[in-house]
Amino acid sequence: MKLTDIFTAEAIGANYTEVASNRIPYLGTGLFPAAKKAGLDLKWIRGHKGLAVSLMPSNFDSKSKFRDRVGISVDETQMAFFRESMLVKEEDEQEIMRVQDSNDPYAVQVLERIFDDATTLVDGADVVPERMRMQLLAPIGGKVGISIKANGVDYTYNYDTDSSWKTSHYAEIVTPESKWSAAETCDPMQDLENALDAQEAISGNRPKIALMSKATFNMIKNSAKVRSGILAQNTTANVNYTSARVKSYIEEELDLTIIIYTKQFKDETGTAKKFYPDNIVMLLPDGALGKTYYGTTPEERTLTTRADANVSIVNTGVAVAVTIMDDPVNTKTTVSEIVLPSFERMDECYAIEVAGE
């Protein structure tokens, strides 16, 4: 396909119409701040601290009793590797020159966006850790882990190998009339309060944030009991029943901040998907939950020493390498990353699966 064939008014307009989801910042970057480490191995300590244990009584002039250092588990795994490239071929170069010679400023601007291979690939690299982080925060079936399978590669990580987290930090609403999809009979406020109480009983700390999708929030909004609770607090004849009012009601009644995450991405097949799925709510503490660790990619380790390669590191650990290939003369842009999040504070989180089969 010739480049000149795509410079129509419709193409130019479409190129500058940004998908609304792209303007939403990544939620996971604040919850799992980026950190760099050497190599592929990732090791972190996950504490099961829970409530404080009373000091042991003792007699005077007697030896102190040693307390076991329990409740600490060390998790170790190998981080996942991702890499992809794009080419500007010889025929593309000829077409680029032809467009540039046309003196059409709009065509040149569109051209720059289409052939901004580094940005295209780096944007794709940023999707990977967010997919991982949101999978950790949406433990469907109580399974805390990550699974990305494509291109003959299977990256599957289990963060709860003994199911101890699922046993204490996960609840599923199984009764049909209690599921949040049953608007006339469900009781989301009570379910949230029960989960908050359960987490507080385990750790002594009460979660402050409830993470959910827009569809899950709408089930709360559609609940007859939630609507009745809000209307009962208003003495005016007419009440504007809005999402903002529902959020304010939950936050005031339960001291819980609602975060609705609607950002989307396209997977390896080009299918649009939500980063955070429907039918599940994750209750979180304030602050960071872990870290997003980046390792050293082959491009960063090897190509930075070569004179014929231009390598830069962006977003803490994403390597961008631009090389010129001879015979034929092609410009190759490669973006790679070795990345995996840790989840040290997973025992301070609680999940509720509220609907679905």
Short mmCIF file of C-alpha atoms in Angstrom, two decimals:
data_model
loop_
_atom_site.label_atom_id
_atom_site.label_comp_id
_atom_site.label_asym_id
_atom_site.label_seq_id
_atom_site.Cartn_x
_atom_site.Cartn_y
_atom_site.Cartn_z
CA MET A 1 0.00 0.00 0.00
CA LYS A 2 1.33 3.43 -0.93
CA LEU A 3 1.50 6.05 1.76
CA THR A 4 -0.06 8.64 -0.52
CA ASP A 5 -3.22 6.52 -0.64
CA ILE A 6 -3.97 7.10 3.04
CA PHE A 7 -3.70 10.90 3.11
CA THR A 8 -7.40 11.59 2.70
CA ALA A 9 -9.44 14.04 4.75
CA GLU A 10 -11.09 11.13 6.57
CA ALA A 11 -7.73 9.56 7.40
CA ILE A 12 -6.33 12.81 8.72
CA GLY A 13 -9.38 13.36 10.90
CA ALA A 14 -9.31 9.80 12.25
CA ASN A 15 -5.62 10.06 13.03
CA TYR A 16 -6.19 13.01 15.33
CA THR A 17 -9.27 11.62 17.06
CA GLU A 18 -7.76 10.05 20.14
CA VAL A 19 -9.59 7.18 21.79
CA ALA A 20 -11.08 8.45 25.06
CA SER A 21 -9.61 5.53 27.01
CA ASN A 22 -6.09 6.56 26.01
CA ARG A 23 -6.44 9.80 27.94
CA ILE A 24 -7.16 7.97 31.20
CA PRO A 25 -3.92 7.61 33.23
CA TYR A 26 -2.74 4.18 34.31
CA LEU A 27 -4.07 3.49 37.79
CA GLY A 28 -1.43 0.86 38.53
CA THR A 29 1.54 3.22 38.28
CA GLY A 30 0.57 4.81 41.60
CA LEU A 31 -0.34 1.56 43.35
CA PHE A 32 2.79 -0.26 42.10
CA PRO A 33 5.57 2.34 41.59
CA ALA A 34 8.29 1.46 39.10
CA ALA A 35 11.68 0.17 40.28
CA LYS A 36 14.73 -1.14 38.42
CA LYS A 37 16.76 -4.23 39.20
CA ALA A 38 19.46 -6.22 37.43
CA GLY A 39 18.84 -9.62 35.88
CA LEU A 40 15.69 -11.71 35.59
CA ASP A 41 15.05 -12.99 39.10
CA LEU A 42 12.48 -11.24 41.24
CA LYS A 43 12.38 -11.89 44.96
CA TRP A 44 10.23 -10.12 47.51
CA ILE A 45 9.15 -10.62 51.08
CA ARG A 46 5.45 -10.85 51.73
CA GLY A 47 4.51 -10.25 55.35
CA HIS A 48 1.54 -11.85 57.10
CA LYS A 49 1.75 -9.40 59.97
CA GLY A 50 -1.87 -9.26 61.08
CA LEU A 51 -2.75 -8.17 64.58
CA ALA A 52 -0.10 -7.54 67.22
CA VAL A 53 0.53 -10.45 69.59
CA SER A 54 0.66 -9.60 73.27
CA LEU A 55 4.07 -9.77 74.93
CA MET A 56 4.62 -12.93 76.98
CA PRO A 57 4.41 -12.51 80.80
CA SER A 58 7.65 -13.17 82.64
CA ASN A 59 9.07 -13.56 86.15
CA PHE A 60 11.85 -11.35 87.49
CA ASP A 61 15.38 -12.75 87.20
CA SER A 62 14.27 -15.32 84.65
CA LYS A 63 15.41 -15.73 81.04
CA SER A 64 13.28 -14.12 78.39
CA LYS A 65 11.33 -16.41 76.09
CA PHE A 66 12.25 -16.20 72.40
CA ARG A 67 9.46 -15.41 70.00
CA ASP A 68 9.41 -17.19 66.64
CA ARG A 69 9.72 -14.93 63.61
CA VAL A 70 6.61 -16.30 61.89
CA GLY A 71 4.39 -14.85 59.22
CA ILE A 72 7.06 -14.12 56.61
CA SER A 73 7.16 -15.77 53.22
CA VAL A 74 9.75 -15.20 50.49
CA ASP A 75 8.46 -15.30 46.92
CA GLU A 76 10.88 -15.76 44.05
CA THR A 77 10.26 -16.08 40.35
CA GLN A 78 11.68 -15.12 36.96
CA MET A 79 10.40 -11.95 35.37
CA ALA A 80 8.59 -11.93 32.02
CA PHE A 81 10.27 -10.74 28.81
CA PHE A 82 8.49 -8.81 26.07
CA ARG A 83 9.90 -7.52 22.77
CA GLU A 84 8.56 -6.30 19.46
CA SER A 85 9.93 -4.38 16.45
CA MET A 86 8.72 -2.25 13.56
CA LEU A 87 10.42 -1.55 10.21
CA VAL A 88 10.56 1.43 7.89
CA LYS A 89 11.33 -0.26 4.57
CA GLU A 90 13.00 1.16 1.47
CA GLU A 91 9.68 1.65 -0.32
CA ASP A 92 8.34 3.43 2.76
CA GLU A 93 11.32 5.79 2.67
CA GLN A 94 10.55 6.68 -0.94
CA GLU A 95 6.92 7.39 -0.12
CA ILE A 96 7.93 9.50 2.88
CA MET A 97 10.11 11.66 0.63
CA ARG A 98 7.26 12.00 -1.85
CA VAL A 99 4.84 13.20 0.85
CA GLN A 100 7.39 15.60 2.30
CA ASP A 101 7.98 17.09 -1.15
CA SER A 102 4.25 17.72 -1.53
CA ASN A 103 4.49 20.67 0.88
CA ASP A 104 1.25 19.59 2.55
CA PRO A 105 1.68 20.39 6.27
CA TYR A 106 -1.27 18.22 7.30
CA ALA A 107 0.08 15.23 5.43
CA VAL A 108 3.49 15.66 7.04
CA GLN A 109 1.96 15.77 10.53
CA VAL A 110 -0.02 12.61 9.92
CA LEU A 111 3.09 11.01 8.47
CA GLU A 112 5.04 11.77 11.64
CA ARG A 113 2.39 10.10 13.76
CA ILE A 114 2.10 7.03 11.57
CA PHE A 115 5.84 6.47 11.53
CA ASP A 116 6.43 7.26 15.20
CA ASP A 117 7.29 3.60 15.72
CA ALA A 118 9.00 4.20 19.05
CA THR A 119 5.88 5.76 20.56
CA THR A 120 3.65 3.03 19.16
CA LEU A 121 5.78 0.29 20.68
CA VAL A 122 6.40 2.07 24.00
CA ASP A 123 2.65 2.58 24.37
CA GLY A 124 2.31 -1.18 23.88
CA ALA A 125 5.02 -1.80 26.46
CA ASP A 126 3.13 0.31 29.01
CA VAL A 127 0.06 -1.89 28.55
CA VAL A 128 1.90 -5.00 29.78
CA PRO A 129 2.58 -4.03 33.43
CA GLU A 130 -0.90 -2.52 33.76
CA ARG A 131 -2.45 -5.80 32.60
CA MET A 132 -0.37 -7.58 35.22
CA ARG A 133 -1.21 -5.17 38.03
CA MET A 134 -4.94 -5.23 37.32
CA GLN A 135 -4.96 -9.03 37.15
CA LEU A 136 -3.46 -9.06 40.64
CA LEU A 137 -6.18 -6.66 41.81
CA ALA A 138 -8.98 -8.69 40.22
CA PRO A 139 -8.53 -12.21 41.64
CA ILE A 140 -11.37 -13.96 39.83
CA GLY A 141 -12.28 -17.11 41.74
CA GLY A 142 -9.93 -15.98 44.50
CA LYS A 143 -6.84 -16.72 42.40
CA VAL A 144 -4.22 -14.02 42.84
CA GLY A 145 -1.94 -14.23 39.85
CA ILE A 146 -0.96 -13.18 36.35
CA SER A 147 -1.57 -14.94 33.06
CA ILE A 148 -0.49 -13.64 29.65
CA LYS A 149 -0.39 -16.19 26.84
CA ALA A 150 0.50 -15.26 23.26
CA ASN A 151 2.99 -15.99 20.48
CA GLY A 152 3.64 -19.47 21.86
CA VAL A 153 4.72 -18.03 25.24
CA ASP A 154 2.93 -18.70 28.51
CA TYR A 155 3.64 -16.32 31.39
CA THR A 156 1.61 -17.58 34.33
CA TYR A 157 2.38 -16.59 37.92
CA ASN A 158 0.61 -17.73 41.07
CA TYR A 159 0.93 -15.29 43.97
CA ASP A 160 -1.07 -17.48 46.37
CA THR A 161 0.45 -20.93 46.02
CA ASP A 162 -1.04 -22.32 49.24
CA SER A 163 -4.45 -20.62 48.80
CA SER A 164 -4.05 -18.97 52.21
CA TRP A 165 -4.95 -15.56 50.79
CA LYS A 166 -8.12 -16.91 49.16
CA THR A 167 -9.17 -18.56 52.40
CA SER A 168 -9.07 -15.35 54.43
CA HIS A 169 -9.30 -12.46 51.96
CA TYR A 170 -11.87 -13.49 49.36
CA ALA A 171 -15.63 -13.85 49.37
CA GLU A 172 -18.04 -14.79 46.60
CA ILE A 173 -21.72 -13.94 46.68
CA VAL A 174 -23.33 -17.17 45.53
CA THR A 175 -27.02 -16.79 46.42
CA PRO A 176 -28.83 -15.61 43.26
CA GLU A 177 -30.99 -13.05 45.06
CA SER A 178 -27.93 -11.65 46.85
CA LYS A 179 -25.83 -11.12 43.73
CA TRP A 180 -25.52 -7.47 42.82
CA SER A 181 -27.11 -8.19 39.45
CA ALA A 182 -30.38 -8.86 41.35
CA ALA A 183 -31.28 -5.18 41.73
CA GLU A 184 -34.46 -5.67 43.76
CA THR A 185 -33.00 -7.93 46.44
CA CYS A 186 -29.22 -7.39 46.67
CA ASP A 187 -27.61 -5.39 49.47
CA PRO A 188 -24.24 -4.02 48.28
CA MET A 189 -23.75 -1.77 51.31
CA GLN A 190 -24.03 -4.69 53.71
CA ASP A 191 -21.74 -6.84 51.55
CA LEU A 192 -19.10 -4.11 51.51
CA GLU A 193 -19.37 -3.60 55.25
CA ASN A 194 -19.06 -7.35 55.86
CA ALA A 195 -15.90 -7.46 53.77
CA LEU A 196 -14.43 -4.43 55.54
CA ASP A 197 -15.16 -6.06 58.89
CA ALA A 198 -13.60 -9.35 57.77
CA GLN A 199 -10.40 -7.67 56.63
CA GLU A 200 -10.18 -5.59 59.79
CA ALA A 201 -10.60 -8.71 61.93
CA ILE A 202 -7.67 -10.35 60.14
CA SER A 203 -5.20 -7.48 60.03
CA GLY A 204 -6.49 -4.80 62.36
CA ASN A 205 -6.53 -2.38 59.44
CA ARG A 206 -9.68 -1.34 57.61
CA PRO A 207 -9.42 -0.86 53.81
CA LYS A 208 -9.94 2.67 52.54
CA ILE A 209 -10.46 2.14 48.79
CA ALA A 210 -12.89 0.08 46.72
CA LEU A 211 -11.74 -0.61 43.15
CA MET A 212 -14.33 -1.66 40.57
CA SER A 213 -15.46 -1.31 36.97
CA LYS A 214 -18.19 1.03 35.78
CA ALA A 215 -20.57 -1.90 35.21
CA THR A 216 -20.03 -3.10 38.78
CA PHE A 217 -20.66 0.38 40.14
CA ASN A 218 -23.86 0.60 38.09
CA MET A 219 -25.11 -2.54 39.85
CA ILE A 220 -24.69 -0.69 43.17
CA LYS A 221 -26.48 2.32 41.71
CA ASN A 222 -29.35 0.13 40.47
CA SER A 223 -29.80 -1.58 43.83
CA ALA A 224 -33.23 -0.90 45.31
CA LYS A 225 -31.78 -0.89 48.85
CA VAL A 226 -29.09 1.65 47.96
CA ARG A 227 -31.67 3.86 46.27
CA SER A 228 -33.96 3.64 49.31
CA GLY A 229 -31.08 4.49 51.64
CA ILE A 230 -30.22 7.60 49.67
CA LEU A 231 -33.81 8.77 49.28
CA ALA A 232 -34.45 8.25 52.99
CA GLN A 233 -31.76 10.80 53.79
CA ASN A 234 -33.35 13.49 51.63
CA THR A 235 -36.33 15.50 52.77
CA THR A 236 -36.91 17.28 49.48
CA ALA A 237 -39.62 16.07 47.14
CA ASN A 238 -37.36 15.69 44.13
CA VAL A 239 -33.94 14.06 44.35
CA ASN A 240 -31.52 13.89 41.44
CA TYR A 241 -30.33 10.28 41.72
CA THR A 242 -26.86 10.42 40.15
CA SER A 243 -23.65 8.39 40.22
CA ALA A 244 -21.99 11.20 42.17
CA ARG A 245 -24.71 11.00 44.81
CA VAL A 246 -24.32 7.22 45.08
CA LYS A 247 -20.53 7.51 45.46
CA SER A 248 -20.92 10.19 48.09
CA TYR A 249 -23.41 8.03 50.00
CA ILE A 250 -21.08 5.01 50.05
CA GLU A 251 -18.06 7.06 51.01
CA GLU A 252 -19.91 8.78 53.83
CA GLU A 253 -21.57 5.65 55.21
CA LEU A 254 -18.58 3.31 54.98
CA ASP A 255 -15.62 5.73 54.99
CA LEU A 256 -14.60 4.15 51.70
CA THR A 257 -13.31 5.88 48.56
CA ILE A 258 -14.74 4.47 45.33
CA ILE A 259 -12.39 4.18 42.33
CA ILE A 260 -14.07 3.31 39.02
CA TYR A 261 -11.48 2.22 36.45
CA THR A 262 -12.64 2.26 32.82
CA LYS A 263 -9.38 2.32 30.86
CA GLN A 264 -9.11 -0.22 28.03
CA PHE A 265 -6.46 -1.81 25.81
CA LYS A 266 -6.23 -4.16 22.85
CA ASP A 267 -4.76 -7.59 23.43
CA GLU A 268 -2.42 -9.42 21.05
CA THR A 269 -5.34 -10.36 18.78
CA GLY A 270 -6.53 -6.77 18.48
CA THR A 271 -9.55 -7.34 20.74
CA ALA A 272 -10.53 -4.41 22.97
CA LYS A 273 -10.62 -5.35 26.65
CA LYS A 274 -11.01 -3.66 30.00
CA PHE A 275 -8.00 -3.52 32.28
CA TYR A 276 -10.31 -4.10 35.25
CA PRO A 277 -13.08 -6.68 34.75
CA ASP A 278 -16.71 -6.57 35.82
CA ASN A 279 -18.32 -8.37 38.76
CA ILE A 280 -15.49 -8.02 41.27
CA VAL A 281 -14.53 -5.42 43.89
CA MET A 282 -11.09 -5.18 45.49
CA LEU A 283 -10.80 -3.41 48.83
CA LEU A 284 -7.39 -1.76 49.24
CA PRO A 285 -5.41 0.11 51.90
CA ASP A 286 -4.02 3.57 51.30
CA GLY A 287 -0.63 3.85 49.64
CA ALA A 288 1.47 1.64 47.39
CA LEU A 289 0.74 -2.09 47.34
CA GLY A 290 3.99 -3.30 45.79
CA LYS A 291 6.39 -2.34 43.03
CA THR A 292 6.59 -2.75 39.28
CA TYR A 293 10.06 -4.19 38.76
CA TYR A 294 11.92 -3.80 35.47
CA GLY A 295 14.93 -5.92 34.60
CA THR A 296 17.76 -5.37 32.13
CA THR A 297 16.80 -6.35 28.57
CA PRO A 298 19.25 -7.68 25.95
CA GLU A 299 18.91 -4.38 24.08
CA GLU A 300 19.91 -2.39 27.15
CA ARG A 301 22.70 -4.79 28.07
CA THR A 302 24.26 -5.24 24.62
CA LEU A 303 23.26 -2.57 22.13
CA THR A 304 24.15 0.40 24.32
CA THR A 305 27.81 -0.35 23.63
CA ARG A 306 27.41 -0.47 19.85
CA ALA A 307 28.13 2.60 17.75
CA ASP A 308 25.59 1.63 15.09
CA ALA A 309 22.66 1.48 17.52
CA ASN A 310 20.74 4.25 19.23
CA VAL A 311 19.39 2.98 22.57
CA SER A 312 17.44 4.85 25.23
CA ILE A 313 15.66 3.74 28.40
CA VAL A 314 12.21 5.17 29.10
CA ASN A 315 9.67 4.64 31.88
CA THR A 316 12.35 3.23 34.21
CA GLY A 317 13.05 0.02 32.30
CA VAL A 318 11.65 0.03 28.74
CA ALA A 319 14.49 -0.15 26.19
CA VAL A 320 14.08 1.58 22.81
CA ALA A 321 16.68 0.58 20.20
CA VAL A 322 16.89 2.03 16.69
CA THR A 323 19.23 0.33 14.23
CA ILE A 324 19.89 0.66 10.50
CA MET A 325 19.85 -2.65 8.64
CA ASP A 326 21.89 -2.90 5.42
CA ASP A 327 20.95 -4.65 2.17
CA PRO A 328 18.11 -3.84 2.09
CA VAL A 329 18.38 -0.56 3.94
CA ASN A 330 15.69 -0.63 6.63
CA THR A 331 15.26 1.30 9.86
CA LYS A 332 14.38 -1.08 12.68
CA THR A 333 12.87 0.11 15.94
CA THR A 334 12.79 -2.44 18.77
CA VAL A 335 11.17 -1.96 22.15
CA SER A 336 11.71 -4.50 24.92
CA GLU A 337 11.04 -4.89 28.62
CA ILE A 338 11.52 -7.39 31.41
CA VAL A 339 8.79 -6.66 33.92
CA LEU A 340 6.82 -8.13 36.81
CA PRO A 341 5.04 -6.53 39.78
CA SER A 342 5.55 -7.55 43.38
CA PHE A 343 2.57 -7.52 45.77
CA GLU A 344 3.92 -7.16 49.28
CA ARG A 345 0.68 -5.80 50.75
CA MET A 346 -1.68 -8.37 49.29
CA ASP A 347 -2.63 -9.50 52.79
CA GLU A 348 -4.08 -6.03 53.42
CA CYS A 349 -6.51 -6.44 50.51
CA TYR A 350 -9.89 -8.13 50.31
CA ALA A 351 -11.86 -9.16 47.21
CA ILE A 352 -15.59 -9.70 46.73
CA GLU A 353 -16.93 -11.41 43.63
CA VAL A 354 -20.37 -9.89 43.43
CA ALA A 355 -22.02 -11.28 40.28
CA GLY A 356 -21.55 -13.58 37.33
CA GLU A 357 -22.06 -17.29 36.90
#
